[in-house]
Coordinates of C-alpha atoms in Angstrom, one line a residue:
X12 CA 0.0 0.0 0.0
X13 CA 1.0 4.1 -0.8
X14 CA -0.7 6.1 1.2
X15 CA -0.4 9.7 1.3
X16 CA 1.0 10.4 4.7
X17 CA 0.9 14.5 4.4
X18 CA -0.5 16.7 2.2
X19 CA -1.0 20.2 2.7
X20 CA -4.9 21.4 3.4
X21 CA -4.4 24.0 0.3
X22 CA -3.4 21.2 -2.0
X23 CA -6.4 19.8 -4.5
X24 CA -6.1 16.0 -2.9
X25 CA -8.4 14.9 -6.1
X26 CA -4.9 15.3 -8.3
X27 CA -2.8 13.1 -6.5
X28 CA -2.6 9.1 -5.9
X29 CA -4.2 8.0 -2.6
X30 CA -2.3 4.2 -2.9
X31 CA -1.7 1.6 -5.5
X32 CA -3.3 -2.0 -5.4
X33 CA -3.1 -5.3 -7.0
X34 CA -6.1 -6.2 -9.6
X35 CA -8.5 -9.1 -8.9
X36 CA -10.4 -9.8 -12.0
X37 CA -13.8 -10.6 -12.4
X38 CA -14.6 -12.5 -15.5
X39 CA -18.0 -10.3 -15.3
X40 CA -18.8 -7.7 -17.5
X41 CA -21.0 -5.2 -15.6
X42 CA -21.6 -2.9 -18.9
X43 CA -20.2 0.4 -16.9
X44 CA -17.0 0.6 -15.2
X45 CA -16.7 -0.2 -11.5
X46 CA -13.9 -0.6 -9.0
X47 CA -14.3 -2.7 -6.0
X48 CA -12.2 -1.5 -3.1
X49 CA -11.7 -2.6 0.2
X50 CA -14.5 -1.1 2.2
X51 CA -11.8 -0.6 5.0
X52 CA -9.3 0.9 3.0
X53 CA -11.4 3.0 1.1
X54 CA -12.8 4.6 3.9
X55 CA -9.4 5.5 5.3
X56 CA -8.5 7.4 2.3
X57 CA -11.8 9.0 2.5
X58 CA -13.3 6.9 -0.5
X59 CA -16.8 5.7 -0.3
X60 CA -19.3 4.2 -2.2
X61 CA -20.5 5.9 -5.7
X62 CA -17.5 8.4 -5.5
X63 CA -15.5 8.3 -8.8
X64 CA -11.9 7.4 -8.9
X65 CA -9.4 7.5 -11.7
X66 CA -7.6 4.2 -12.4
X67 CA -4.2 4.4 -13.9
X68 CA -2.0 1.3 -15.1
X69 CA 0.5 1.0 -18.1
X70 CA 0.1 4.7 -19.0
X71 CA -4.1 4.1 -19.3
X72 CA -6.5 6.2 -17.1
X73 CA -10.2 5.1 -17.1
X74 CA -12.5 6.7 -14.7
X75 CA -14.7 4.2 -12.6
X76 CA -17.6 4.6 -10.3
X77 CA -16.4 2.9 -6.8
X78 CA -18.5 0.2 -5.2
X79 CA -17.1 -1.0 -1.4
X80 CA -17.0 -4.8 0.0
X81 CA -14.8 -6.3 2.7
X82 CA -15.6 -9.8 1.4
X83 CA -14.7 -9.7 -2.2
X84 CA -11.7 -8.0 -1.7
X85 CA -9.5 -7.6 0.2
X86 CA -6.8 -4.8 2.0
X87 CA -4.1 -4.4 -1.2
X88 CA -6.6 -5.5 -3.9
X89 CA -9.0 -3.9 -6.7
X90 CA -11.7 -5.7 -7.7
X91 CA -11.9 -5.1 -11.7
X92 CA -15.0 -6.5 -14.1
X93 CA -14.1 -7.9 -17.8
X94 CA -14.9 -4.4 -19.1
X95 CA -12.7 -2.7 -17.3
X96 CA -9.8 -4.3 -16.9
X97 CA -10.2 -4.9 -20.9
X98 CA -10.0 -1.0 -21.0
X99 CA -7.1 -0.5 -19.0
X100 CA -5.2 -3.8 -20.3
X101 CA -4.1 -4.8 -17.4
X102 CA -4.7 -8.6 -15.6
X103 CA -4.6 -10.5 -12.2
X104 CA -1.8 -9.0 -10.0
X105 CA -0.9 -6.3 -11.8
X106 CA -0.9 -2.9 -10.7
X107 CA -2.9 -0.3 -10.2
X108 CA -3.3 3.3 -9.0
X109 CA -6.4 5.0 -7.4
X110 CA -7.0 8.6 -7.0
X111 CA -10.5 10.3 -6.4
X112 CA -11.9 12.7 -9.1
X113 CA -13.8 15.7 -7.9
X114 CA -17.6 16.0 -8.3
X115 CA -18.6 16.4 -11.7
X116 CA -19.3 19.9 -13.1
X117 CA -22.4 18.1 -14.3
X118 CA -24.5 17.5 -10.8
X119 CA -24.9 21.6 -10.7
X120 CA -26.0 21.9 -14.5
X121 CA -28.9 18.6 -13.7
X122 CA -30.1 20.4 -10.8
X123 CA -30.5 23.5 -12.6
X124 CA -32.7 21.9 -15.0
X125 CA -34.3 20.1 -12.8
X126 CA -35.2 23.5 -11.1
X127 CA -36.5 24.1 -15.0
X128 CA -34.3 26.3 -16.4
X129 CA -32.6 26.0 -19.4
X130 CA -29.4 24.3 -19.9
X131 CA -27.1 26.6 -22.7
X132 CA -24.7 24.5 -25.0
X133 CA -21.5 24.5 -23.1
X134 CA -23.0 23.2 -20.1
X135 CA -24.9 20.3 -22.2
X136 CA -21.8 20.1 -23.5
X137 CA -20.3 19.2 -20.4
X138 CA -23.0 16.8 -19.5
X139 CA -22.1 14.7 -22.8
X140 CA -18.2 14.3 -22.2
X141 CA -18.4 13.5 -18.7
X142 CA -20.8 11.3 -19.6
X143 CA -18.7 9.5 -22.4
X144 CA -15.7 9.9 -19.5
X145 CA -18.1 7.5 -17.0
X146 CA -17.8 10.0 -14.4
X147 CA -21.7 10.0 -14.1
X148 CA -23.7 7.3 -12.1
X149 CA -26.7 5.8 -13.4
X150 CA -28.6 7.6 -10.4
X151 CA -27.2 10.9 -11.9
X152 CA -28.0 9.7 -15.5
X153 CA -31.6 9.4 -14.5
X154 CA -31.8 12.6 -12.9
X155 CA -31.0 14.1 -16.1
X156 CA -33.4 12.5 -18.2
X157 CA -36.4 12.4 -15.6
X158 CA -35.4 16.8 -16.2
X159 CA -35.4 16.8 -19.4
X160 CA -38.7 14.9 -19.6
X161 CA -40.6 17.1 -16.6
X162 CA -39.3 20.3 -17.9
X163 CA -38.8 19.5 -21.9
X164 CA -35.9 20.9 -23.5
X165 CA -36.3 24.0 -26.0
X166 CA -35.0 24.4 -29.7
X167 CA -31.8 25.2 -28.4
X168 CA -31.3 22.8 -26.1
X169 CA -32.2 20.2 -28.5
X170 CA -30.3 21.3 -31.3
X171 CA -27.1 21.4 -28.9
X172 CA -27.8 18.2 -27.8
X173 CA -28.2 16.5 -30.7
X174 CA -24.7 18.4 -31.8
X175 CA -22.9 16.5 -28.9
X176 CA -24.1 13.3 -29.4
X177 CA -22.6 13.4 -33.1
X178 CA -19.3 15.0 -32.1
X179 CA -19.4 11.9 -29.3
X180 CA -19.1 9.0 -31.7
X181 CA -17.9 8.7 -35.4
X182 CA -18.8 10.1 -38.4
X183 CA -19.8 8.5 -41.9
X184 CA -18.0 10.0 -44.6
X185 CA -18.5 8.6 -48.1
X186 CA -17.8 12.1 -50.2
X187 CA -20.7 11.3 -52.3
X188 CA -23.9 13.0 -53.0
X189 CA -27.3 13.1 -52.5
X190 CA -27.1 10.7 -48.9
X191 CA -30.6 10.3 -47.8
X192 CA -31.8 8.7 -44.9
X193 CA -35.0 7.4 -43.5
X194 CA -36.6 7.0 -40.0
X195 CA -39.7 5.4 -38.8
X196 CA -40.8 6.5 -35.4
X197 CA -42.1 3.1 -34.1
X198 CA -45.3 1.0 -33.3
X199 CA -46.5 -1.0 -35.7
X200 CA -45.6 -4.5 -36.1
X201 CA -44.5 -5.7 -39.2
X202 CA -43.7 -2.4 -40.8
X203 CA -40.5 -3.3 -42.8
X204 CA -40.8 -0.8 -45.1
X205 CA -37.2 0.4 -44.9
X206 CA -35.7 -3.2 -46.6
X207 CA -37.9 -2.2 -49.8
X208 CA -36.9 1.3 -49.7
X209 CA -33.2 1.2 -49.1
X210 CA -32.7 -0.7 -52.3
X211 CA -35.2 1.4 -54.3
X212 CA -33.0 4.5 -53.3
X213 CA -30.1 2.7 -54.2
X214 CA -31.6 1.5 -57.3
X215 CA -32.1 4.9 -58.0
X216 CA -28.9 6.1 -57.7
X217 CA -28.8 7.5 -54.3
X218 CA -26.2 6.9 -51.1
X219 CA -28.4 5.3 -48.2
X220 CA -26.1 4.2 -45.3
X221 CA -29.3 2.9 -43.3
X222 CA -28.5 2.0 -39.8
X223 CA -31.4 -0.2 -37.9
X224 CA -32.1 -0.7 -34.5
X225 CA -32.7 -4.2 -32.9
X226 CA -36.1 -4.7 -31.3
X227 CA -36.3 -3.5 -28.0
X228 CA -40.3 -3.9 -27.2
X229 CA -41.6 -5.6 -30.7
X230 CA -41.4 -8.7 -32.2
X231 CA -38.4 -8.1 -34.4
X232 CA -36.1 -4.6 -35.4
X233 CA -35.1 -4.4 -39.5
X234 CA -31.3 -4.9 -37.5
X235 CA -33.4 -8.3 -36.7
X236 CA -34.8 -8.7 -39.7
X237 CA -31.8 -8.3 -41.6
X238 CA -29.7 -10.6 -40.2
X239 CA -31.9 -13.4 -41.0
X240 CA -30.3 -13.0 -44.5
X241 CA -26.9 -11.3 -44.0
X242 CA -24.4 -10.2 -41.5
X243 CA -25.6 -7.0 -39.9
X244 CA -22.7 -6.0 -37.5
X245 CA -20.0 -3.8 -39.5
X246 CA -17.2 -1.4 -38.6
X247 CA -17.7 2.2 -39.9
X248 CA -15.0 1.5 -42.7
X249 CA -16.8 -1.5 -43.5
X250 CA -20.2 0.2 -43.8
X251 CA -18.3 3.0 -46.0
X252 CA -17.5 0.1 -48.5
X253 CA -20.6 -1.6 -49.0
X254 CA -21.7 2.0 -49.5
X255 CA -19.9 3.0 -52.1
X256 CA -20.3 -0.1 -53.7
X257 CA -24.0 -0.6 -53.8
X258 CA -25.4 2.7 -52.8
X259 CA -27.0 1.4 -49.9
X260 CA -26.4 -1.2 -46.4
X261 CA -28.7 -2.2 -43.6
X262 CA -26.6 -2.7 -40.9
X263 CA -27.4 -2.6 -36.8
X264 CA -26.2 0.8 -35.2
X265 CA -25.1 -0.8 -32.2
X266 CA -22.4 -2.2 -33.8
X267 CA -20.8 1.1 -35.1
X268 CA -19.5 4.1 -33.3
X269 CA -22.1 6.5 -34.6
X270 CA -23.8 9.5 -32.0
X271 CA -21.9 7.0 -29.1
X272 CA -23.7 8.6 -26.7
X273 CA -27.2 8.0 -27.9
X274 CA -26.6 4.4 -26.7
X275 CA -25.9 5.9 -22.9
X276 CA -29.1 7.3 -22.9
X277 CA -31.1 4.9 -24.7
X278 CA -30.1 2.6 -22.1
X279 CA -31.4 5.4 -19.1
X280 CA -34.2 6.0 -20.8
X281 CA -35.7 2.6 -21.6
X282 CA -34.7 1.4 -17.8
X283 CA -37.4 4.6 -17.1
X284 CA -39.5 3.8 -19.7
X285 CA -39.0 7.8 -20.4
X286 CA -39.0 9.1 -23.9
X287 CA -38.6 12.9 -23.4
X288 CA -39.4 14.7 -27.0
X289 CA -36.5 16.6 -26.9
X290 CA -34.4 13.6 -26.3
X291 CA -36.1 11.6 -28.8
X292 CA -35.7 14.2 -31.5
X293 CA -31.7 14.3 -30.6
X294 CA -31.3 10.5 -30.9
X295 CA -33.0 10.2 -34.3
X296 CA -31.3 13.2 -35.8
X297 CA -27.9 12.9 -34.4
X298 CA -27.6 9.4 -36.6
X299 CA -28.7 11.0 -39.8
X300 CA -26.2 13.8 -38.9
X301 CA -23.7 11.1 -38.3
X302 CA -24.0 9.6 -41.6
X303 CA -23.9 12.7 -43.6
X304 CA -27.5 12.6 -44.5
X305 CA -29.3 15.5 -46.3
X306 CA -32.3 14.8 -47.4
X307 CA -34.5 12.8 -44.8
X308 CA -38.1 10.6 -44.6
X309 CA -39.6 10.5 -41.5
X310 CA -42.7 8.1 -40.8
X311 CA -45.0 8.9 -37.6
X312 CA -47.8 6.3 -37.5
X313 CA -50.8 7.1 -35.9
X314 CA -53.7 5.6 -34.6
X315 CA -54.7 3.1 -31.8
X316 CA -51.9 1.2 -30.8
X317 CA -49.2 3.3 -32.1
X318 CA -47.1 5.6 -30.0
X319 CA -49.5 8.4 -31.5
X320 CA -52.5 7.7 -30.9
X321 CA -54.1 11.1 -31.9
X322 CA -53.0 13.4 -35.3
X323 CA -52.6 16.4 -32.8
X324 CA -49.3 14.6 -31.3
X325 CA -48.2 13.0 -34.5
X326 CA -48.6 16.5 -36.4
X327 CA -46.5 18.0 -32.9
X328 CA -43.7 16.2 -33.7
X329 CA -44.0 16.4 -37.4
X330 CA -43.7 20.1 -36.8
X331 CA -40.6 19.6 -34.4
X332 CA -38.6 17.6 -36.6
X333 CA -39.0 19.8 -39.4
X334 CA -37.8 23.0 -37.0
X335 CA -34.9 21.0 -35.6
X336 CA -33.7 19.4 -38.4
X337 CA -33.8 22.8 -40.8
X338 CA -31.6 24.1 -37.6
X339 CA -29.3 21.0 -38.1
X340 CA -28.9 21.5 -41.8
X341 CA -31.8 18.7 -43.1
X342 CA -33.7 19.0 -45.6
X343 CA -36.7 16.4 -43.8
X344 CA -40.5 15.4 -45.4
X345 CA -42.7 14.1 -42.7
X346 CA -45.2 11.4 -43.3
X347 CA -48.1 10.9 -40.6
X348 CA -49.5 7.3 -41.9
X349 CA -52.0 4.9 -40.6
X350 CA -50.9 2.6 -38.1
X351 CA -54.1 1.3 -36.9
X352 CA -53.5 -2.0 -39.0
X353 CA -49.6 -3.9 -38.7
X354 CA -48.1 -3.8 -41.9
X355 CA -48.1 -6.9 -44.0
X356 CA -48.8 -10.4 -43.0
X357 CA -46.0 -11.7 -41.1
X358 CA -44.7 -10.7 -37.8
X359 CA -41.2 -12.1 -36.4
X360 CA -37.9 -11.9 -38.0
X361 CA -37.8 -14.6 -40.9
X362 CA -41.5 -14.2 -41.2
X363 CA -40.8 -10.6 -42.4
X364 CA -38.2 -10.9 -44.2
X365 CA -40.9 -13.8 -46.5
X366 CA -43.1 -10.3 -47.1
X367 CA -39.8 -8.1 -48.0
X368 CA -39.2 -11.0 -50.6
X369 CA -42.3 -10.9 -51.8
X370 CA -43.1 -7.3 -52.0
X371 CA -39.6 -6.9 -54.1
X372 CA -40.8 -10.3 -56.7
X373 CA -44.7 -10.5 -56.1
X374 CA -45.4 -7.2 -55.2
X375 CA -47.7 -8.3 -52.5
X376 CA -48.5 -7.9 -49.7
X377 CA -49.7 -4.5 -50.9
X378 CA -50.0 -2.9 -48.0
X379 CA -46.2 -3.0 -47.5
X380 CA -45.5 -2.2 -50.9
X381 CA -47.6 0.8 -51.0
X382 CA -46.4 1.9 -47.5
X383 CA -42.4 1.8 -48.7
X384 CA -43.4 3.2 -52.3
X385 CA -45.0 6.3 -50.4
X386 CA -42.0 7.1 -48.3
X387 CA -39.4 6.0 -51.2
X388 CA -41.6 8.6 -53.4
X389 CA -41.4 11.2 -50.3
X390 CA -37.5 11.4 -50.6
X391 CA -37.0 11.2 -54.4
X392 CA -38.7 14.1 -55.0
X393 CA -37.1 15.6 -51.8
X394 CA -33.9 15.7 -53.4
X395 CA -35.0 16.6 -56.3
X396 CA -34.5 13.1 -58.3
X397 CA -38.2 13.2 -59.9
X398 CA -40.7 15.8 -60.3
X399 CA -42.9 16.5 -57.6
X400 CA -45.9 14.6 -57.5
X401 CA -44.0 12.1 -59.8
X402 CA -42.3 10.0 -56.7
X403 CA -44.7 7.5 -56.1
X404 CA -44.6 6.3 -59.9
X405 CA -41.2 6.6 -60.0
X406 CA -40.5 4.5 -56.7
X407 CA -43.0 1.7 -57.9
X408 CA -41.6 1.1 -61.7
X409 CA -38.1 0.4 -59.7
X410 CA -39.7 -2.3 -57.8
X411 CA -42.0 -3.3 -60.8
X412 CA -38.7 -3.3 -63.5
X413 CA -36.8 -6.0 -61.1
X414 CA -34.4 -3.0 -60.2
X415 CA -35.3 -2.7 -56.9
X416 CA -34.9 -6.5 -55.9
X417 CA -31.4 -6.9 -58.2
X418 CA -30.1 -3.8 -55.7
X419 CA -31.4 -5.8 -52.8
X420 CA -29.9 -8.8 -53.7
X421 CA -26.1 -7.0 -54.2
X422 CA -26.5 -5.2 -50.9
X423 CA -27.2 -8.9 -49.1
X424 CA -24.5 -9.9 -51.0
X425 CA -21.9 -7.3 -50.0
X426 CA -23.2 -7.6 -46.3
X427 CA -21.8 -11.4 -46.6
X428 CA -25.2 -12.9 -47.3
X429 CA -27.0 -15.1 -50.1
X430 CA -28.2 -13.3 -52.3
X431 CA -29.8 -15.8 -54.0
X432 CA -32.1 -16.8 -51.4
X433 CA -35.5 -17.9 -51.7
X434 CA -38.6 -17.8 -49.4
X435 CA -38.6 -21.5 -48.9
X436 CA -35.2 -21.7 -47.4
X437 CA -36.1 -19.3 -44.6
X438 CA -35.8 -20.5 -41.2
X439 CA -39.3 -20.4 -40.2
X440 CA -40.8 -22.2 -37.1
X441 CA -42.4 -26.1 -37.7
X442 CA -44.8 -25.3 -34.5
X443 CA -48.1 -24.0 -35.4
X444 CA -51.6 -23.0 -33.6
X445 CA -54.1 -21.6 -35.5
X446 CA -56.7 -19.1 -34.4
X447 CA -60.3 -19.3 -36.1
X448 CA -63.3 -16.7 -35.8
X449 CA -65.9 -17.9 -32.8
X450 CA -68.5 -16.0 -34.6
X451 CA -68.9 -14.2 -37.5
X452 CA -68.6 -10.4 -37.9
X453 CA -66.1 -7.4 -39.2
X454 CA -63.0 -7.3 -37.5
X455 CA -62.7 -4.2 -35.6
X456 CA -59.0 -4.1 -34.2
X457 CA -55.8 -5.8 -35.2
X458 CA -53.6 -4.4 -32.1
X459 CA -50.4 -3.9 -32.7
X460 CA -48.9 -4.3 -29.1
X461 CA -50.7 -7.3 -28.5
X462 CA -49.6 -9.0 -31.9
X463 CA -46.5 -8.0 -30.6
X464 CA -46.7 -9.5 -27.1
X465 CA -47.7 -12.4 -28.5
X466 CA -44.9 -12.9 -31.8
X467 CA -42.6 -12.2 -28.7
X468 CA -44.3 -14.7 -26.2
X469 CA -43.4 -17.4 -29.5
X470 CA -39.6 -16.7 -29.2
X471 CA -39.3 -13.7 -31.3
X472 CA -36.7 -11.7 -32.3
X473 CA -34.5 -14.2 -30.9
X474 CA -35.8 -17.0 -32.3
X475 CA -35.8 -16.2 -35.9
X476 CA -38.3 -18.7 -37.5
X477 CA -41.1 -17.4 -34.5
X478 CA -44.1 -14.9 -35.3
X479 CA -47.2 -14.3 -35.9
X480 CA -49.1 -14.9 -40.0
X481 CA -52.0 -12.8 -40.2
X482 CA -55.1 -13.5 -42.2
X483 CA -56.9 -10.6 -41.4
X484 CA -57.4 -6.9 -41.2
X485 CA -59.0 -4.2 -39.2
X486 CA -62.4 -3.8 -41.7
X487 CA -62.5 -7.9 -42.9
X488 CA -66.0 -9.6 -42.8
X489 CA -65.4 -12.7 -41.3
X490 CA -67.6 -15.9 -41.3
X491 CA -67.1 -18.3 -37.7
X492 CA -64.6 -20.4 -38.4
X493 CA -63.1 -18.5 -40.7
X494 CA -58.9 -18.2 -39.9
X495 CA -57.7 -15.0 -38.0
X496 CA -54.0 -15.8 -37.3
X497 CA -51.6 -18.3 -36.9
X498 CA -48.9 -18.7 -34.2
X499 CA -45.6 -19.9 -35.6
X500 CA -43.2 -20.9 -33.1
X501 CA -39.6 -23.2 -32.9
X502 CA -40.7 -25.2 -29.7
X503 CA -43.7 -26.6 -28.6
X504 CA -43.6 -25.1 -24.7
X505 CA -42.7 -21.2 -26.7
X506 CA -45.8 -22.2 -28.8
X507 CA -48.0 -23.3 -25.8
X508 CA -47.0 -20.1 -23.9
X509 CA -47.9 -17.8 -26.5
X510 CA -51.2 -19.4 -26.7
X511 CA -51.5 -19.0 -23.3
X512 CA -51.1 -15.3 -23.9
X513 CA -53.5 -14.9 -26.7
X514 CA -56.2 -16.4 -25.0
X515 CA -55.7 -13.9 -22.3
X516 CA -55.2 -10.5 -24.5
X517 CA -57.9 -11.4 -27.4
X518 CA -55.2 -9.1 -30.1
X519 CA -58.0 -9.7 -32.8
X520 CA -61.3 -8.0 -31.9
X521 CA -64.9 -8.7 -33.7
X522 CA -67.8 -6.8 -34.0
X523 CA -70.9 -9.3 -34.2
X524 CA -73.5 -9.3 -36.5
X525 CA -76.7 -9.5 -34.7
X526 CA -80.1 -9.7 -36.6
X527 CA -78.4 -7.8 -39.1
X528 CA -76.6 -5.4 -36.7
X529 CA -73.8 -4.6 -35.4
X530 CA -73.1 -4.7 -31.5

């Protein structure tokens, strides 16, 4: 052990090492970093739990959040997870040193706006890199966003917000032009419209570095989706050359180091279940930033079972994406569409990727189709490719000419996939329950949650062959007996819980037909 045995009251005591100790390795990752100190110890160099502390070993610093034990380590030791000890590349025994950090500039900007008033750049600024630094707890995190959410953030704060989070990762840069991008903001299941549109873009000459999320609450993200048929986990230079090559990718923005610390928050805010707008707008925005995207789609679904379930909010944000993104340099077209209904017929990973096949070949199922030709149309004539009024032609005769699907195929190639494949060799589930009508009527509601619940109860997203088939829509008239759904699932006790669920949450609701009524 070093202690410091004197040091003057003027000096700063955060600059200086308080002792050295031996790392104990945890073959853990805890997904933040953390050092484990002696409780003992710690406390005699006036260390205590939660307080921050720099680690230094082999000329690395990392700061680490402290947590105290007497059991798991002991006097002389340091307690280091996988992900920290990766991070400072050091192993069992070797050494460390340990001084404390002072309290983060950040605690007296996150009070302030949780007081509700208004956080200027630099101090959002601030926020962001000592966030990126670790020197924030989770507890802290939360603070933040809970703010941001009860007081809202202005243009300003938004816009400088969404700034840091693009300077905190990496950038795209493919020196090409027009890059267009497109966003969906969430809710319906099914809605794979962005594997028909990226290749019609492409098709059409355009740059569309697409990055997908992976399902957090549905049955499957296009991230999902897409890797049913090719890799979907690229480095950014790796991204840049399927670019460039075929105009277009479809790769999962986890993997890449774009807007870094959108994944920070994403992580706070989904542990809240908080989406504050201001936030919301950041995260989107600071990825199409991040790519060098001009020209941008956004579709807002609305309707029951959306996350906008009345045109006054869907139209609000609309209006806010248009205001921040002109502010950010975007040229963006909101679309508020229908998402009373899921879009197509199959729900779950490989089931979807069966209707993206099909929409690009078949051209069914049309609702799909239409849905990606609408937003595809949207963005050619943002950027000026076709005439206005002329997109929705121009987006369909690429998918109608073969185009469409011979630019889908080269991206799956270039991402390391078949391109060649066919519906039949996807990996869909063998277990199977089917749910009939128990009277006749119109079907009144196809929720989109609950299809979700349900696709997810199956084994979905992980399981890739598990989903839902749908053989109706909200508006059918149904006969009894006539089929609803099926659930599709990879084992028989995934399949038996999912019909568990259904039986419970009814996702498919019927008016009846009385003496010629309805009830």
């Amino acid at each position: 052990m070093e202690n410091v045995d004197s040091v003057p009251a003027r000096f700063d005591m955060t600059k200086y090492k308080l002792y050295s100790g031996r790392v104990k390795c945890f073959d853990i990752e805890a997904g933040k970093f953390i050092a484990v100190l002696n409780e003992r110890e710690a406390k005699e160099n006036s260390i205590f739990t939660g307080d921050r502390v720099v680690l230094s070993a082999h000329g690395k610093e990392k700061v680490a959040i402290v947590d105290l034990s007497e059991e798991v380590v002991e006097r002389g030791e340091i307690g280091l997870f996988a992900d920290t000890s990766s991070e400072l590349r050091v192993h069992e025994g070797d050494k460390v040193d340990v001084r404390l950090v002072g309290v983060p500039d950040s605690i007296k900007v996150i009070r302030k706006k949780m007081d509700g008033v208004p956080m200027n750049a630099p101090e959002i600024a601030t926020i962001v890199h000592e966030m990126m630094e670790n020197r924030l707890s989770e507890t802290e995190l939360a603070a933040w966003v809970a703010a941001m959410y009860m007081k809202g953030l202005n243009s300003d704060e938004t816009v400088a917000l969404t700034k840091e989070i693009v300077k905190s990762g990496d950038t795209l840069k493919l020196d090409r032009k027009p890059i267009v991008d497109k966003h969906c903001a969430g809710g319906v299941a099914g809605n794979r419209t962005t594997m028909v549109l990226v290749p019609i873009m492409a098709a059409a000459g355009l740059y569309i570095p697409k990055t997908s999320s992976r399902s957090i609450t549905s049955a499957s993200g296009t991230a999902d989706t897409m890797e049913v048929l090719a890799p979907v986990e690229f480095s950014i230079e790796e991204m840049r050359r399927i670019v460039l090559k075929t105009h277009g990718c479809m790769v999962w923005g986890g993997a890449i180091n774009l807007a870094a610390a959108d994944d920070k928050l994403i992580k706070i805010r989904h542990s809240l279940s908080l989406d504050p707008r201001g936030v919301l707008l950041a995260s989107i925005l600071a990825k199409k930033v991040s790519v060098g995207a001009r020209y941008v789609v956004i579709d807002i679904p609305a309707g029951m079972g959306t996350k906008f379930e009345d045109m006054g909010s869907a139209r609000s944000l609309a209006k806010d994406f248009l205001n921040i993104g002109s502010r950010l340099g975007l040229e963006i077209e909101c679309l508020i569409t229908d998402g009373t209904d899921p879009v197509g017929q199959r729900i779950g990973p490989a089931l979807e990727c069966y209707d993206v096949l099909e929409a690009l070949q078949k051209f069914t199922p049309h609702d799909l189709l239409d849905k990606s030709c609408q937003l595809a149309g949207a963005l050619l004539e943002k950027c000026g490719k076709v005439q206005k009024g002329r997109g929705y032609t121009a987006a369909l005769e690429l998918v109608k000419n073969g185009k469409a699907y011979e630019k889908f195929k080269e991206i799956v190639g270039e991402q390391g996939g078949n391109p060649n494949v066919k519906v039949t060799d996807l990996p869909i589930g063998t277990h199977k329950y089917v749910v009939e009508a128990q009277a006749s009527g119109r079907v009144r509601l196809v929720d989109n949650r609950d299809i979700s619940r349900i696709a997810r109860a199956a084994g979905a997203p992980h399981d890739k062959g598990a989903g839902i088939i749908l053989h109706c829509e909200q508006g059918d008239k149904v006969s009894k007996g006539d089929l609803l759904f099926e659930i599709i699932a990879e084992s028989e006790s995934k399949l038996d819980f999912a019909v568990k669920l259904h039986e419970d949450i009814n996702p498919v609701r019927l008016q009846s037909v009385v003496l010629g009524k309805v009830d």
